Amino acid sequence: MPDARTGAARPARSHLWAWALMALVLVGALAIGRGDPGPPSDAQRAHDIATEIRCPTCRGLSAADSDAPSSQAIRDEILRRVQAGQTDGEIRAYLVSRYTVDILLNPERHGVAVLVWALPIVAGIAALGALILAFRRWRASPGVAVSAGDQALVDEALRR
């Protein structure tokens, strides 16, 4: 049915109801899908911990991603400790005591290890400060006197 003012066709009311119903279904599906998944299973916890542990032999992968026998042994040990009721921190501490801190993919964020996280930020701030000072000095420096010949060349270039 055309609109009396514009002459353009208006969408049928049934189409508007269909769009509203689809929007309602989408909002409901998103609300249901966002629900609390509950506590992770032992296997999921073990996998999550293994993603934070470096493979001792390949060094470029986590223990969760590596197929090396040493990574499989670490995954089995993690699962065994999860099933024994140890916390994630206790399991990480055990692995660090056995393999040293190098076994962690992400260094710890306390003590001396905090320097790994803080130094790049401090260096970036210092570099930014140095740039600001350099630009201020550059802008504040007195202008160089321009000779009449140089000024004539610039004026001629600008006229072209």
PDB file of N, CA and C in Angstrom, residues 38-92:
ATOM      1  N   GLY A  38      29.555 -22.776  34.487  1.00  0.00           N
ATOM      2  CA  GLY A  38      29.890 -23.610  35.635  1.00  0.00           C
ATOM      3  C   GLY A  38      31.395 -23.771  35.761  1.00  0.00           C
ATOM      4  N   PRO A  39      31.825 -24.508  36.772  1.00  0.00           N
ATOM      5  CA  PRO A  39      33.258 -24.690  36.976  1.00  0.00           C
ATOM      6  C   PRO A  39      33.858 -25.549  35.855  1.00  0.00           C
ATOM      7  N   PRO A  40      35.125 -25.294  35.514  1.00  0.00           N
ATOM      8  CA  PRO A  40      35.740 -26.083  34.444  1.00  0.00           C
ATOM      9  C   PRO A  40      36.000 -27.518  34.913  1.00  0.00           C
ATOM     10  N   SER A  41      36.007 -28.422  33.965  1.00  0.00           N
ATOM     11  CA  SER A  41      36.315 -29.813  34.286  1.00  0.00           C
ATOM     12  C   SER A  41      37.807 -29.932  34.592  1.00  0.00           C
ATOM     13  N   ASP A  42      38.193 -31.088  35.135  1.00  0.00           N
ATOM     14  CA  ASP A  42      39.610 -31.311  35.427  1.00  0.00           C
ATOM     15  C   ASP A  42      40.442 -31.239  34.157  1.00  0.00           C
ATOM     16  N   ALA A  43      39.922 -31.810  33.076  1.00  0.00           N
ATOM     17  CA  ALA A  43      40.663 -31.787  31.804  1.00  0.00           C
ATOM     18  C   ALA A  43      40.816 -30.360  31.286  1.00  0.00           C
ATOM     19  N   GLN A  44      39.774 -29.552  31.434  1.00  0.00           N
ATOM     20  CA  GLN A  44      39.854 -28.159  30.981  1.00  0.00           C
ATOM     21  C   GLN A  44      40.849 -27.372  31.829  1.00  0.00           C
ATOM     22  N   ARG A  45      40.814 -27.568  33.142  1.00  0.00           N
ATOM     23  CA  ARG A  45      41.791 -26.900  34.021  1.00  0.00           C
ATOM     24  C   ARG A  45      43.213 -27.307  33.659  1.00  0.00           C
ATOM     25  N   ALA A  46      43.425 -28.602  33.425  1.00  0.00           N
ATOM     26  CA  ALA A  46      44.768 -29.082  33.080  1.00  0.00           C
ATOM     27  C   ALA A  46      45.228 -28.478  31.758  1.00  0.00           C
ATOM     28  N   HIS A  47      44.313 -28.381  30.798  1.00  0.00           N
ATOM     29  CA  HIS A  47      44.667 -27.775  29.506  1.00  0.00           C
ATOM     30  C   HIS A  47      45.005 -26.296  29.679  1.00  0.00           C
ATOM     31  N   ASP A  48      44.214 -25.584  30.489  1.00  0.00           N
ATOM     32  CA  ASP A  48      44.471 -24.157  30.718  1.00  0.00           C
ATOM     33  C   ASP A  48      45.847 -23.936  31.347  1.00  0.00           C
ATOM     34  N   ILE A  49      46.217 -24.776  32.293  1.00  0.00           N
ATOM     35  CA  ILE A  49      47.538 -24.656  32.924  1.00  0.00           C
ATOM     36  C   ILE A  49      48.631 -24.989  31.911  1.00  0.00           C
ATOM     37  N   ALA A  50      48.408 -26.020  31.103  1.00  0.00           N
ATOM     38  CA  ALA A  50      49.419 -26.445  30.123  1.00  0.00           C
ATOM     39  C   ALA A  50      49.665 -25.374  29.063  1.00  0.00           C
ATOM     40  N   THR A  51      48.676 -24.520  28.795  1.00  0.00           N
ATOM     41  CA  THR A  51      48.893 -23.457  27.811  1.00  0.00           C
ATOM     42  C   THR A  51      49.845 -22.390  28.339  1.00  0.00           C
ATOM     43  N   GLU A  52      50.063 -22.350  29.650  1.00  0.00           N
ATOM     44  CA  GLU A  52      50.957 -21.366  30.258  1.00  0.00           C
ATOM     45  C   GLU A  52      52.357 -21.926  30.493  1.00  0.00           C
ATOM     46  N   ILE A  53      52.557 -23.220  30.169  1.00  0.00           N
ATOM     47  CA  ILE A  53      53.833 -23.889  30.412  1.00  0.00           C
ATOM     48  C   ILE A  53      54.548 -24.101  29.084  1.00  0.00           C
ATOM     49  N   ARG A  54      55.832 -23.794  29.052  1.00  0.00           N
ATOM     50  CA  ARG A  54      56.649 -23.930  27.842  1.00  0.00           C
ATOM     51  C   ARG A  54      57.046 -25.397  27.662  1.00  0.00           C
ATOM     52  N   CYS A  55      57.070 -25.850  26.420  1.00  0.00           N
ATOM     53  CA  CYS A  55      57.567 -27.185  26.106  1.00  0.00           C
ATOM     54  C   CYS A  55      59.069 -27.206  26.394  1.00  0.00           C
ATOM     55  N   PRO A  56      59.557 -28.158  27.185  1.00  0.00           N
ATOM     56  CA  PRO A  56      60.977 -28.157  27.539  1.00  0.00           C
ATOM     57  C   PRO A  56      61.909 -28.469  26.363  1.00  0.00           C
ATOM     58  N   THR A  57      61.422 -29.164  25.352  1.00  0.00           N
ATOM     59  CA  THR A  57      62.308 -29.542  24.247  1.00  0.00           C
ATOM     60  C   THR A  57      62.189 -28.623  23.043  1.00  0.00           C
ATOM     61  N   CYS A  58      60.991 -28.185  22.701  1.00  0.00           N
ATOM     62  CA  CYS A  58      60.853 -27.362  21.489  1.00  0.00           C
ATOM     63  C   CYS A  58      60.917 -25.877  21.762  1.00  0.00           C
ATOM     64  N   ARG A  59      60.669 -25.432  22.967  1.00  0.00           N
ATOM     65  CA  ARG A  59      60.800 -24.044  23.421  1.00  0.00           C
ATOM     66  C   ARG A  59      59.931 -23.032  22.691  1.00  0.00           C
ATOM     67  N   GLY A  60      59.448 -23.326  21.511  1.00  0.00           N
ATOM     68  CA  GLY A  60      58.631 -22.363  20.800  1.00  0.00           C
ATOM     69  C   GLY A  60      57.147 -22.568  21.030  1.00  0.00           C
ATOM     70  N   LEU A  61      56.772 -23.643  21.684  1.00  0.00           N
ATOM     71  CA  LEU A  61      55.359 -23.973  21.874  1.00  0.00           C
ATOM     72  C   LEU A  61      55.044 -24.161  23.350  1.00  0.00           C
ATOM     73  N   SER A  62      53.766 -24.112  23.644  1.00  0.00           N
ATOM     74  CA  SER A  62      53.346 -24.436  25.009  1.00  0.00           C
ATOM     75  C   SER A  62      53.260 -25.954  25.135  1.00  0.00           C
ATOM     76  N   ALA A  63      53.196 -26.421  26.356  1.00  0.00           N
ATOM     77  CA  ALA A  63      53.069 -27.862  26.586  1.00  0.00           C
ATOM     78  C   ALA A  63      51.739 -28.375  26.037  1.00  0.00           C
ATOM     79  N   ALA A  64      50.743 -27.517  25.964  1.00  0.00           N
ATOM     80  CA  ALA A  64      49.434 -27.927  25.432  1.00  0.00           C
ATOM     81  C   ALA A  64      49.489 -28.095  23.916  1.00  0.00           C
ATOM     82  N   ASP A  65      50.338 -27.330  23.231  1.00  0.00           N
ATOM     83  CA  ASP A  65      50.382 -27.358  21.769  1.00  0.00           C
ATOM     84  C   ASP A  65      51.419 -28.323  21.212  1.00  0.00           C
ATOM     85  N   SER A  66      52.360 -28.746  22.016  1.00  0.00           N
ATOM     86  CA  SER A  66      53.465 -29.576  21.539  1.00  0.00           C
ATOM     87  C   SER A  66      53.111 -31.056  21.578  1.00  0.00           C
ATOM     88  N   ASP A  67      53.650 -31.810  20.615  1.00  0.00           N
ATOM     89  CA  ASP A  67      53.465 -33.261  20.585  1.00  0.00           C
ATOM     90  C   ASP A  67      54.681 -33.994  21.140  1.00  0.00           C
ATOM     91  N   ALA A  68      55.650 -33.268  21.657  1.00  0.00           N
ATOM     92  CA  ALA A  68      56.876 -33.877  22.185  1.00  0.00           C
ATOM     93  C   ALA A  68      56.547 -34.746  23.397  1.00  0.00           C
ATOM     94  N   PRO A  69      57.286 -35.817  23.582  1.00  0.00           N
ATOM     95  CA  PRO A  69      57.041 -36.688  24.739  1.00  0.00           C
ATOM     96  C   PRO A  69      57.167 -35.954  26.077  1.00  0.00           C
ATOM     97  N   SER A  70      58.089 -34.997  26.161  1.00  0.00           N
ATOM     98  CA  SER A  70      58.234 -34.252  27.422  1.00  0.00           C
ATOM     99  C   SER A  70      56.986 -33.415  27.709  1.00  0.00           C
ATOM    100  N   SER A  71      56.384 -32.862  26.665  1.00  0.00           N
ATOM    101  CA  SER A  71      55.146 -32.104  26.859  1.00  0.00           C
ATOM    102  C   SER A  71      54.005 -33.017  27.271  1.00  0.00           C
ATOM    103  N   GLN A  72      53.956 -34.205  26.699  1.00  0.00           N
ATOM    104  CA  GLN A  72      52.925 -35.165  27.091  1.00  0.00           C
ATOM    105  C   GLN A  72      53.089 -35.544  28.559  1.00  0.00           C
ATOM    106  N   ALA A  73      54.339 -35.718  28.995  1.00  0.00           N
ATOM    107  CA  ALA A  73      54.590 -36.046  30.400  1.00  0.00           C
ATOM    108  C   ALA A  73      54.160 -34.898  31.309  1.00  0.00           C
ATOM    109  N   ILE A  74      54.415 -33.665  30.886  1.00  0.00           N
ATOM    110  CA  ILE A  74      53.996 -32.506  31.677  1.00  0.00           C
ATOM    111  C   ILE A  74      52.477 -32.436  31.741  1.00  0.00           C
ATOM    112  N   ARG A  75      51.799 -32.650  30.605  1.00  0.00           N
ATOM    113  CA  ARG A  75      50.328 -32.625  30.604  1.00  0.00           C
ATOM    114  C   ARG A  75      49.766 -33.700  31.533  1.00  0.00           C
ATOM    115  N   ASP A  76      50.361 -34.910  31.504  1.00  0.00           N
ATOM    116  CA  ASP A  76      49.902 -35.991  32.388  1.00  0.00           C
ATOM    117  C   ASP A  76      50.109 -35.623  33.855  1.00  0.00           C
ATOM    118  N   GLU A  77      51.268 -35.014  34.162  1.00  0.00           N
ATOM    119  CA  GLU A  77      51.556 -34.611  35.539  1.00  0.00           C
ATOM    120  C   GLU A  77      50.583 -33.526  35.996  1.00  0.00           C
ATOM    121  N   ILE A  78      50.302 -32.581  35.124  1.00  0.00           N
ATOM    122  CA  ILE A  78      49.351 -31.516  35.470  1.00  0.00           C
ATOM    123  C   ILE A  78      47.983 -32.106  35.750  1.00  0.00           C
ATOM    124  N   LEU A  79      47.510 -32.998  34.878  1.00  0.00           N
ATOM    125  CA  LEU A  79      46.197 -33.617  35.076  1.00  0.00           C
ATOM    126  C   LEU A  79      46.159 -34.414  36.377  1.00  0.00           C
ATOM    127  N   ARG A  80      47.219 -35.150  36.671  1.00  0.00           N
ATOM    128  CA  ARG A  80      47.266 -35.941  37.894  1.00  0.00           C
ATOM    129  C   ARG A  80      47.167 -35.015  39.112  1.00  0.00           C
ATOM    130  N   ARG A  81      47.866 -33.880  39.083  1.00  0.00           N
ATOM    131  CA  ARG A  81      47.849 -32.948  40.212  1.00  0.00           C
ATOM    132  C   ARG A  81      46.503 -32.216  40.314  1.00  0.00           C
ATOM    133  N   VAL A  82      45.877 -31.922  39.183  1.00  0.00           N
ATOM    134  CA  VAL A  82      44.541 -31.314  39.206  1.00  0.00           C
ATOM    135  C   VAL A  82      43.553 -32.274  39.859  1.00  0.00           C
ATOM    136  N   GLN A  83      43.622 -33.538  39.454  1.00  0.00           N
ATOM    137  CA  GLN A  83      42.717 -34.535  40.021  1.00  0.00           C
ATOM    138  C   GLN A  83      42.991 -34.790  41.499  1.00  0.00           C
ATOM    139  N   ALA A  84      44.237 -34.522  41.938  1.00  0.00           N
ATOM    140  CA  ALA A  84      44.579 -34.672  43.352  1.00  0.00           C
ATOM    141  C   ALA A  84      44.097 -33.482  44.174  1.00  0.00           C
ATOM    142  N   GLY A  85      43.577 -32.433  43.507  1.00  0.00           N
ATOM    143  CA  GLY A  85      43.002 -31.299  44.223  1.00  0.00           C
ATOM    144  C   GLY A  85      43.942 -30.132  44.429  1.00  0.00           C
ATOM    145  N   GLN A  86      45.102 -30.128  43.769  1.00  0.00           N
ATOM    146  CA  GLN A  86      46.020 -29.004  43.918  1.00  0.00           C
ATOM    147  C   GLN A  86      45.503 -27.783  43.159  1.00  0.00           C
ATOM    148  N   THR A  87      45.864 -26.616  43.646  1.00  0.00           N
ATOM    149  CA  THR A  87      45.468 -25.381  42.969  1.00  0.00           C
ATOM    150  C   THR A  87      46.380 -25.132  41.775  1.00  0.00           C
ATOM    151  N   ASP A  88      45.957 -24.223  40.916  1.00  0.00           N
ATOM    152  CA  ASP A  88      46.770 -23.878  39.749  1.00  0.00           C
ATOM    153  C   ASP A  88      48.131 -23.342  40.177  1.00  0.00           C
ATOM    154  N   GLY A  89      48.140 -22.513  41.203  1.00  0.00           N
ATOM    155  CA  GLY A  89      49.390 -21.946  41.698  1.00  0.00           C
ATOM    156  C   GLY A  89      50.331 -23.013  42.236  1.00  0.00           C
ATOM    157  N   GLU A  90      49.797 -23.985  42.944  1.00  0.00           N
ATOM    158  CA  GLU A  90      50.638 -25.078  43.465  1.00  0.00           C
ATOM    159  C   GLU A  90      51.242 -25.893  42.325  1.00  0.00           C
ATOM    160  N   ILE A  91      50.455 -26.118  41.285  1.00  0.00           N
ATOM    161  CA  ILE A  91      50.952 -26.898  40.150  1.00  0.00           C
ATOM    162  C   ILE A  91      52.052 -26.125  39.426  1.00  0.00           C
ATOM    163  N   ARG A  92      51.835 -24.833  39.210  1.00  0.00           N
ATOM    164  CA  ARG A  92      52.876 -24.011  38.564  1.00  0.00           C
ATOM    165  C   ARG A  92      54.143 -23.986  39.416  1.00  0.00           C
TER     166      ARG A  92
END
